[in-house]
Structure formats: C-alpha cells, structure tokens
PDB file of C-alpha atoms in Angstrom:
ATOM      1  CA  ASP A   1       0.000   0.000   0.000  1.00 87.00           C
ATOM      2  CA  ASN A   2       3.000   2.301   0.487  1.00 93.00           C
ATOM      3  CA  PRO A   3       5.541   1.470  -2.236  1.00 97.00           C
ATOM      4  CA  TYR A   4       8.970   3.053  -2.284  1.00 98.00           C
ATOM      5  CA  THR A   5       8.990   5.857  -4.856  1.00 98.00           C
ATOM      6  CA  GLY A   6      12.219   7.642  -3.972  1.00 98.00           C
ATOM      7  CA  THR A   7      15.756   7.131  -5.275  1.00 98.00           C
ATOM      8  CA  PHE A   8      18.064   4.892  -3.274  1.00 98.00           C
ATOM      9  CA  ASP A   9      21.647   5.225  -4.528  1.00 98.00           C
ATOM     10  CA  GLY A  10      23.898   2.609  -2.960  1.00 98.00           C
ATOM     11  CA  ALA A  11      26.948   4.356  -4.482  1.00 98.00           C
ATOM     12  CA  GLY A  12      28.633   0.984  -4.941  1.00 97.00           C
ATOM     13  CA  HIS A  13      28.490   0.057  -1.266  1.00 98.00           C
ATOM     14  CA  THR A  14      27.916  -3.511  -0.047  1.00 98.00           C
ATOM     15  CA  LEU A  15      25.300  -4.635   2.451  1.00 97.00           C
ATOM     16  CA  THR A  16      26.349  -7.937   4.021  1.00 98.00           C
ATOM     17  CA  GLY A  17      24.287 -10.538   5.850  1.00 97.00           C
ATOM     18  CA  LEU A  18      20.774  -9.211   5.294  1.00 97.00           C
ATOM     19  CA  THR A  19      18.430 -11.730   6.963  1.00 98.00           C
ATOM     20  CA  ILE A  20      14.646 -11.682   6.636  1.00 98.00           C
ATOM     21  CA  ASP A  21      12.625 -14.611   7.970  1.00 97.00           C
ATOM     22  CA  GLN A  22       8.955 -14.009   7.109  1.00 96.00           C
ATOM     23  CA  SER A  23       7.897 -17.359   5.622  1.00 94.00           C
ATOM     24  CA  GLU A  24       4.171 -16.601   5.885  1.00 94.00           C
ATOM     25  CA  ALA A  25       4.343 -13.001   4.622  1.00 97.00           C
ATOM     26  CA  ASN A  26       4.208 -11.464   1.140  1.00 98.00           C
ATOM     27  CA  TYR A  27       6.229  -8.645  -0.489  1.00 98.00           C
ATOM     28  CA  ILE A  28       9.557  -9.649   1.031  1.00 98.00           C
ATOM     29  CA  GLY A  29      12.937  -8.109   0.181  1.00 98.00           C
ATOM     30  CA  LEU A  30      15.134  -5.177   1.116  1.00 98.00           C
ATOM     31  CA  PHE A  31      12.233  -3.182  -0.359  1.00 98.00           C
ATOM     32  CA  GLY A  32       8.802  -4.803  -0.195  1.00 98.00           C
ATOM     33  CA  VAL A  33       7.522  -2.906  -3.235  1.00 98.00           C
ATOM     34  CA  ILE A  34       9.325  -0.408  -5.468  1.00 98.00           C
ATOM     35  CA  GLY A  35       6.579   1.695  -7.011  1.00 98.00           C
ATOM     36  CA  GLU A  36       6.389   3.611 -10.269  1.00 97.00           C
ATOM     37  CA  GLY A  37       8.970   6.378 -10.150  1.00 96.00           C
ATOM     38  CA  GLY A  38      11.075   4.553  -7.576  1.00 98.00           C
ATOM     39  CA  THR A  39      14.728   3.718  -8.279  1.00 98.00           C
ATOM     40  CA  VAL A  40      17.247   1.514  -6.492  1.00 98.00           C
ATOM     41  CA  LYS A  41      20.747   1.512  -7.979  1.00 98.00           C
ATOM     42  CA  LYS A  42      24.426   0.715  -7.434  1.00 98.00           C
ATOM     43  CA  LEU A  43      23.908  -1.554  -4.442  1.00 98.00           C
ATOM     44  CA  LYS A  44      25.523  -4.915  -3.650  1.00 98.00           C
ATOM     45  CA  LEU A  45      23.984  -7.489  -1.331  1.00 98.00           C
ATOM     46  CA  THR A  46      26.084 -10.432  -0.145  1.00 98.00           C
ATOM     47  CA  GLY A  47      25.378 -13.262   2.241  1.00 98.00           C
ATOM     48  CA  VAL A  48      21.629 -12.678   2.179  1.00 97.00           C
ATOM     49  CA  THR A  49      19.113 -15.092   3.681  1.00 98.00           C
ATOM     50  CA  ILE A  50      15.589 -14.096   2.702  1.00 98.00           C
ATOM     51  CA  LYS A  51      12.484 -16.164   3.356  1.00 98.00           C
ATOM     52  CA  GLY A  52       8.942 -15.191   2.437  1.00 98.00           C
ATOM     53  CA  ARG A  53       5.753 -16.593   0.978  1.00 98.00           C
ATOM     54  CA  THR A  54       4.897 -14.848  -2.315  1.00 98.00           C
ATOM     55  CA  TRP A  55       6.691 -11.986  -4.135  1.00 98.00           C
ATOM     56  CA  VAL A  56      10.142 -12.550  -2.701  1.00 98.00           C
ATOM     57  CA  GLY A  57      13.419 -11.066  -3.975  1.00 98.00           C
ATOM     58  CA  ALA A  58      16.727  -9.809  -2.657  1.00 98.00           C
ATOM     59  CA  ILE A  59      16.212  -6.201  -3.742  1.00 98.00           C
ATOM     60  CA  ALA A  60      12.407  -6.131  -3.951  1.00 98.00           C
ATOM     61  CA  GLY A  61       9.352  -8.311  -3.597  1.00 98.00           C
ATOM     62  CA  ILE A  62       7.749  -6.396  -6.470  1.00 98.00           C
ATOM     63  CA  ASN A  63       9.381  -3.863  -8.790  1.00 98.00           C
ATOM     64  CA  SER A  64       7.324  -1.349 -10.753  1.00 98.00           C
ATOM     65  CA  GLY A  65      10.158   1.166 -10.939  1.00 98.00           C
ATOM     66  CA  ILE A  66      13.843   0.779 -11.821  1.00 98.00           C
ATOM     67  CA  ILE A  67      16.477  -1.512 -10.347  1.00 98.00           C
ATOM     68  CA  GLU A  68      19.824  -0.644 -11.897  1.00 98.00           C
ATOM     69  CA  ASN A  69      23.361  -1.978 -11.481  1.00 98.00           C
ATOM     70  CA  CYS A  70      22.594  -4.004  -8.353  1.00 98.00           C
ATOM     71  CA  SER A  71      23.829  -7.442  -7.376  1.00 98.00           C
ATOM     72  CA  ALA A  72      22.815 -10.064  -4.859  1.00 98.00           C
ATOM     73  CA  ALA A  73      24.249 -13.314  -3.547  1.00 98.00           C
ATOM     74  CA  GLY A  74      22.921 -15.720  -0.954  1.00 98.00           C
ATOM     75  CA  GLU A  75      19.738 -17.722  -0.384  1.00 98.00           C
ATOM     76  CA  ILE A  76      16.219 -16.653  -1.359  1.00 98.00           C
ATOM     77  CA  ILE A  77      13.262 -18.875  -0.513  1.00 98.00           C
ATOM     78  CA  GLY A  78       9.567 -18.432  -1.203  1.00 97.00           C
ATOM     79  CA  SER A  79       7.113 -20.982   0.122  1.00 95.00           C
ATOM     80  CA  ASN A  80       4.745 -20.070  -2.729  1.00 95.00           C
ATOM     81  CA  GLY A  81       5.475 -18.305  -6.025  1.00 94.00           C
ATOM     82  CA  SER A  82       7.049 -15.264  -7.706  1.00 98.00           C
ATOM     83  CA  VAL A  83      10.550 -15.624  -6.315  1.00 98.00           C
ATOM     84  CA  GLY A  84      13.630 -14.050  -7.924  1.00 98.00           C
ATOM     85  CA  GLY A  85      17.273 -13.383  -7.268  1.00 98.00           C
ATOM     86  CA  ILE A  86      16.688  -9.630  -7.676  1.00 98.00           C
ATOM     87  CA  ALA A  87      12.879  -9.166  -7.649  1.00 98.00           C
ATOM     88  CA  GLY A  88       9.926 -11.488  -7.137  1.00 98.00           C
ATOM     89  CA  ASP A  89       7.779  -9.733  -9.764  1.00 98.00           C
ATOM     90  CA  ASN A  90       8.918  -7.171 -12.312  1.00 98.00           C
ATOM     91  CA  TYR A  91       6.517  -4.698 -13.919  1.00 98.00           C
ATOM     92  CA  GLY A  92       9.205  -2.047 -14.414  1.00 98.00           C
ATOM     93  CA  THR A  93      12.860  -2.152 -15.453  1.00 98.00           C
ATOM     94  CA  ILE A  94      15.747  -4.255 -14.221  1.00 98.00           C
ATOM     95  CA  ILE A  95      18.990  -3.316 -15.914  1.00 98.00           C
ATOM     96  CA  GLY A  96      22.631  -4.323 -15.483  1.00 98.00           C
ATOM     97  CA  CYS A  97      21.972  -6.510 -12.440  1.00 98.00           C
ATOM     98  CA  SER A  98      23.491  -9.815 -11.405  1.00 98.00           C
ATOM     99  CA  ALA A  99      22.544 -12.545  -8.961  1.00 98.00           C
ATOM    100  CA  ALA A 100      24.483 -15.555  -7.729  1.00 97.00           C
ATOM    101  CA  SER A 101      22.051 -17.188  -5.359  1.00 96.00           C
ATOM    102  CA  SER A 102      20.115 -20.262  -4.461  1.00 98.00           C
ATOM    103  CA  VAL A 103      16.554 -19.305  -5.412  1.00 98.00           C
ATOM    104  CA  THR A 104      13.788 -21.703  -4.405  1.00 98.00           C
ATOM    105  CA  GLY A 105       9.994 -21.679  -4.568  1.00 97.00           C
ATOM    106  CA  PHE A 106       6.805 -23.266  -5.859  1.00 97.00           C
ATOM    107  CA  GLU A 107       6.177 -21.630  -9.263  1.00 97.00           C
ATOM    108  CA  SER A 108       7.392 -18.614 -11.272  1.00 98.00           C
ATOM    109  CA  ILE A 109      10.979 -18.829 -10.059  1.00 98.00           C
ATOM    110  CA  GLY A 110      13.822 -16.968 -11.796  1.00 98.00           C
ATOM    111  CA  GLY A 111      17.467 -16.137 -11.325  1.00 98.00           C
ATOM    112  CA  ILE A 112      16.674 -12.422 -11.759  1.00 98.00           C
ATOM    113  CA  THR A 113      12.872 -12.213 -11.493  1.00 98.00           C
ATOM    114  CA  GLY A 114      10.201 -14.824 -10.947  1.00 98.00           C
ATOM    115  CA  PHE A 115       7.385 -13.203 -12.927  1.00 98.00           C
ATOM    116  CA  GLN A 116       7.586 -10.385 -15.464  1.00 98.00           C
ATOM    117  CA  PHE A 117       4.490  -8.683 -16.871  1.00 97.00           C
ATOM    118  CA  ASN A 118       5.194  -6.076 -19.559  1.00 96.00           C
ATOM    119  CA  GLY A 119       8.467  -5.249 -17.806  1.00 98.00           C
ATOM    120  CA  THR A 120      12.029  -5.139 -19.077  1.00 98.00           C
ATOM    121  CA  THR A 121      15.073  -7.097 -17.967  1.00 98.00           C
ATOM    122  CA  THR A 122      18.241  -6.203 -19.852  1.00 98.00           C
ATOM    123  CA  GLY A 123      21.969  -6.755 -19.464  1.00 98.00           C
ATOM    124  CA  CYS A 124      21.590  -9.058 -16.461  1.00 98.00           C
ATOM    125  CA  SER A 125      23.308 -12.279 -15.431  1.00 98.00           C
ATOM    126  CA  ALA A 126      22.471 -15.094 -13.070  1.00 98.00           C
ATOM    127  CA  ALA A 127      24.452 -17.897 -11.485  1.00 98.00           C
ATOM    128  CA  GLY A 128      23.794 -20.341  -8.668  1.00 97.00           C
ATOM    129  CA  LYS A 129      20.861 -22.741  -8.384  1.00 98.00           C
ATOM    130  CA  ILE A 130      17.276 -21.982  -9.405  1.00 98.00           C
ATOM    131  CA  THR A 131      14.709 -24.523  -8.227  1.00 98.00           C
ATOM    132  CA  GLY A 132      10.938 -24.604  -8.600  1.00 97.00           C
ATOM    133  CA  SER A 133       8.712 -27.464  -7.544  1.00 95.00           C
ATOM    134  CA  TYR A 134       5.925 -26.765 -10.045  1.00 94.00           C
ATOM    135  CA  TYR A 135       5.640 -24.551 -13.149  1.00 96.00           C
ATOM    136  CA  TYR A 136       7.691 -21.792 -14.805  1.00 98.00           C
ATOM    137  CA  VAL A 137      11.333 -21.872 -13.762  1.00 98.00           C
ATOM    138  CA  GLY A 138      14.022 -19.948 -15.660  1.00 98.00           C
ATOM    139  CA  GLY A 139      17.639 -18.962 -15.314  1.00 98.00           C
ATOM    140  CA  ILE A 140      16.727 -15.287 -15.819  1.00 98.00           C
ATOM    141  CA  VAL A 141      12.893 -15.075 -15.731  1.00 98.00           C
ATOM    142  CA  GLY A 142      10.492 -17.742 -14.538  1.00 98.00           C
ATOM    143  CA  TYR A 143       7.356 -16.585 -16.372  1.00 98.00           C
ATOM    144  CA  GLN A 144       7.065 -13.635 -18.766  1.00 98.00           C
ATOM    145  CA  ILE A 145       3.922 -12.111 -20.255  1.00 98.00           C
ATOM    146  CA  ASP A 146       4.648  -9.350 -22.781  1.00 97.00           C
ATOM    147  CA  GLY A 147       7.700  -7.179 -22.097  1.00 97.00           C
ATOM    148  CA  THR A 148      11.364  -7.732 -22.987  1.00 98.00           C
ATOM    149  CA  THR A 149      14.261  -9.842 -21.809  1.00 98.00           C
ATOM    150  CA  ALA A 150      17.453  -8.939 -23.669  1.00 98.00           C
ATOM    151  CA  ASP A 151      21.226  -9.278 -23.483  1.00 98.00           C
ATOM    152  CA  CYS A 152      21.077 -11.587 -20.466  1.00 98.00           C
ATOM    153  CA  HIS A 153      23.134 -14.662 -19.582  1.00 98.00           C
ATOM    154  CA  SER A 154      22.526 -17.494 -17.146  1.00 98.00           C
ATOM    155  CA  SER A 155      25.073 -20.017 -15.925  1.00 98.00           C
ATOM    156  CA  ALA A 156      22.698 -21.173 -13.180  1.00 98.00           C
ATOM    157  CA  LYS A 157      21.588 -24.747 -12.629  1.00 98.00           C
ATOM    158  CA  VAL A 158      17.843 -24.687 -13.315  1.00 98.00           C
ATOM    159  CA  THR A 159      15.432 -27.386 -12.145  1.00 98.00           C
ATOM    160  CA  GLY A 160      11.637 -27.486 -12.134  1.00 97.00           C
ATOM    161  CA  GLY A 161       8.502 -29.565 -12.534  1.00 96.00           C
ATOM    162  CA  ASN A 162       7.167 -28.212 -15.856  1.00 97.00           C
ATOM    163  CA  ASP A 163       8.046 -25.365 -18.233  1.00 98.00           C
ATOM    164  CA  VAL A 164      11.720 -24.955 -17.426  1.00 98.00           C
ATOM    165  CA  GLY A 165      14.186 -22.914 -19.480  1.00 98.00           C
ATOM    166  CA  GLY A 166      17.799 -21.883 -19.279  1.00 98.00           C
ATOM    167  CA  VAL A 167      16.718 -18.263 -19.812  1.00 98.00           C
ATOM    168  CA  ILE A 168      12.889 -18.189 -19.420  1.00 98.00           C
ATOM    169  CA  GLY A 169      10.577 -20.932 -18.192  1.00 98.00           C
ATOM    170  CA  GLN A 170       7.545 -19.715 -20.157  1.00 98.00           C
ATOM    171  CA  ILE A 171       7.050 -16.646 -22.343  1.00 97.00           C
ATOM    172  CA  GLU A 172       3.767 -15.529 -23.891  1.00 96.00           C
ATOM    173  CA  THR A 173       1.841 -12.475 -25.002  1.00 95.00           C
ATOM    174  CA  GLU A 174      -1.554 -11.129 -23.979  1.00 91.00           C
ATOM    175  CA  ASN A 175      -1.909  -7.611 -25.359  1.00 87.00           C
ATOM    176  CA  LYS A 176       1.476  -6.425 -26.560  1.00 83.00           C
ATOM    177  CA  LYS A 177       4.715  -8.043 -27.690  1.00 94.00           C
ATOM    178  CA  ALA A 178       6.800 -10.520 -25.740  1.00 96.00           C
ATOM    179  CA  VAL A 179      10.485 -10.314 -26.669  1.00 96.00           C
ATOM    180  CA  LEU A 180      13.437 -12.566 -25.910  1.00 97.00           C
ATOM    181  CA  ILE A 181      16.582 -11.441 -27.714  1.00 97.00           C
ATOM    182  CA  ALA A 182      20.355 -11.915 -27.561  1.00 98.00           C
ATOM    183  CA  CYS A 183      20.331 -14.118 -24.452  1.00 98.00           C
ATOM    184  CA  SER A 184      22.285 -17.247 -23.603  1.00 98.00           C
ATOM    185  CA  SER A 185      22.413 -20.081 -21.104  1.00 98.00           C
ATOM    186  CA  THR A 186      25.295 -22.404 -20.219  1.00 97.00           C
ATOM    187  CA  GLY A 187      23.966 -24.025 -17.024  1.00 97.00           C
ATOM    188  CA  ASP A 188      22.419 -27.452 -16.597  1.00 97.00           C
ATOM    189  CA  VAL A 189      18.657 -27.399 -17.176  1.00 98.00           C
ATOM    190  CA  SER A 190      16.400 -30.250 -16.096  1.00 97.00           C
ATOM    191  CA  VAL A 191      12.702 -30.974 -15.728  1.00 96.00           C
ATOM    192  CA  ARG A 192      10.845 -33.593 -13.714  1.00 95.00           C
ATOM    193  CA  TYR A 193       7.771 -33.829 -15.969  1.00 95.00           C
ATOM    194  CA  SER A 194       7.535 -31.956 -19.273  1.00 95.00           C
ATOM    195  CA  ARG A 195       8.626 -29.002 -21.435  1.00 96.00           C
ATOM    196  CA  VAL A 196      12.255 -28.045 -21.042  1.00 96.00           C
ATOM    197  CA  GLY A 197      14.635 -25.953 -23.159  1.00 96.00           C
ATOM    198  CA  GLY A 198      18.150 -24.613 -22.960  1.00 94.00           C
TER     199      GLY A 198
END
C-alpha cells in the first residue's frame, strides 16, 4: 500500500548478511515494493538469507520502478510463487543486475525475477541454483507475459517440474509483444515432468 517511490543510490556500497525470515508473509525483500517512479541503484547485497511466501526477492518483492546496477548473492526462498534473485515480480525495469544465489519456490521462479508482466530485464546475469517445484522456472525469468528480456546470460543450474528454461521458463503475449533477444544459457537445465529448453 505504500511502495517506495524515492531514489536509493547505494553508491557501490555492499550490504552484508541481510536476513529476513517471514515465511508466511508477502512482499519480502530489502524493499517490499518499489513503485512507479522509484529507483534503487548501485547496491551490492552479499550473504543474504531471505524467506517469504509470495513476491520474494533480494532487492524487492515487487518492482514497478527501476532496479539498476545491483547485485545479490545468498539464499532466497519463497514458500509459494514469484521468487527471484533480484525481484519477485517485475513490472518495471531491471537493468545491469546480477545474482548468484540459491533461489527456491513453488512456481514462477527466476534467477533475476520470478514473474515479469510487460516489464524489461536487460543486461543481467544469473548464477547459482534456481529450483521450482511446479511450473515456470528460468535462469533469468520464470514466467514472462509481454515485455522484454534482452542481453542476459545465465550459468545457473535450473530445475523445475514443468516449463523450465535456461533463460525463461515460459514466455507468452496477452496484449502487446513478448520479446526474448540476444540471451544465452550455459547451465544445466532439467525438468521432472515436461517441457524443457536450454
């Protein structure tokens, strides 16, 4: 109800050991929700341990603004869905970010963002281990509807139940154009049931 709409400039500083244990709560991250007009940039997170239910990410549970030149490393766990190494959901812009984390959840799980609706993820990279127990698991984005994912690379190990991809687990369009361009994956990708791609 009160998203962050200011500008947080980390100026290249590192925040170490951020721990959030809210397994039954939603909107979990350093920022619960970054709203339209909000910006978080030039911040490094290391040694994070973040646990939530739905919309869980190191930088933000939900991003509708801009996350730029940030990085995160550690463990991110969602007991439900929309879990990402940087943001749980992305409706805005994530640019030049990297994550090297163990990211775990039920569905819509991604190395950078779990679910992206008409948002943009560009110039990002992911490493570590991305694990979803059900649908839509990707090295960069778990589930994308419309929007753009471009110039991204994943070296993460990606495992899920259905719809698992080295870059995106599932991508589709509703009203606009869904774009996946100039991306690559070099990590192991495996599926327990059906639909898997590098």
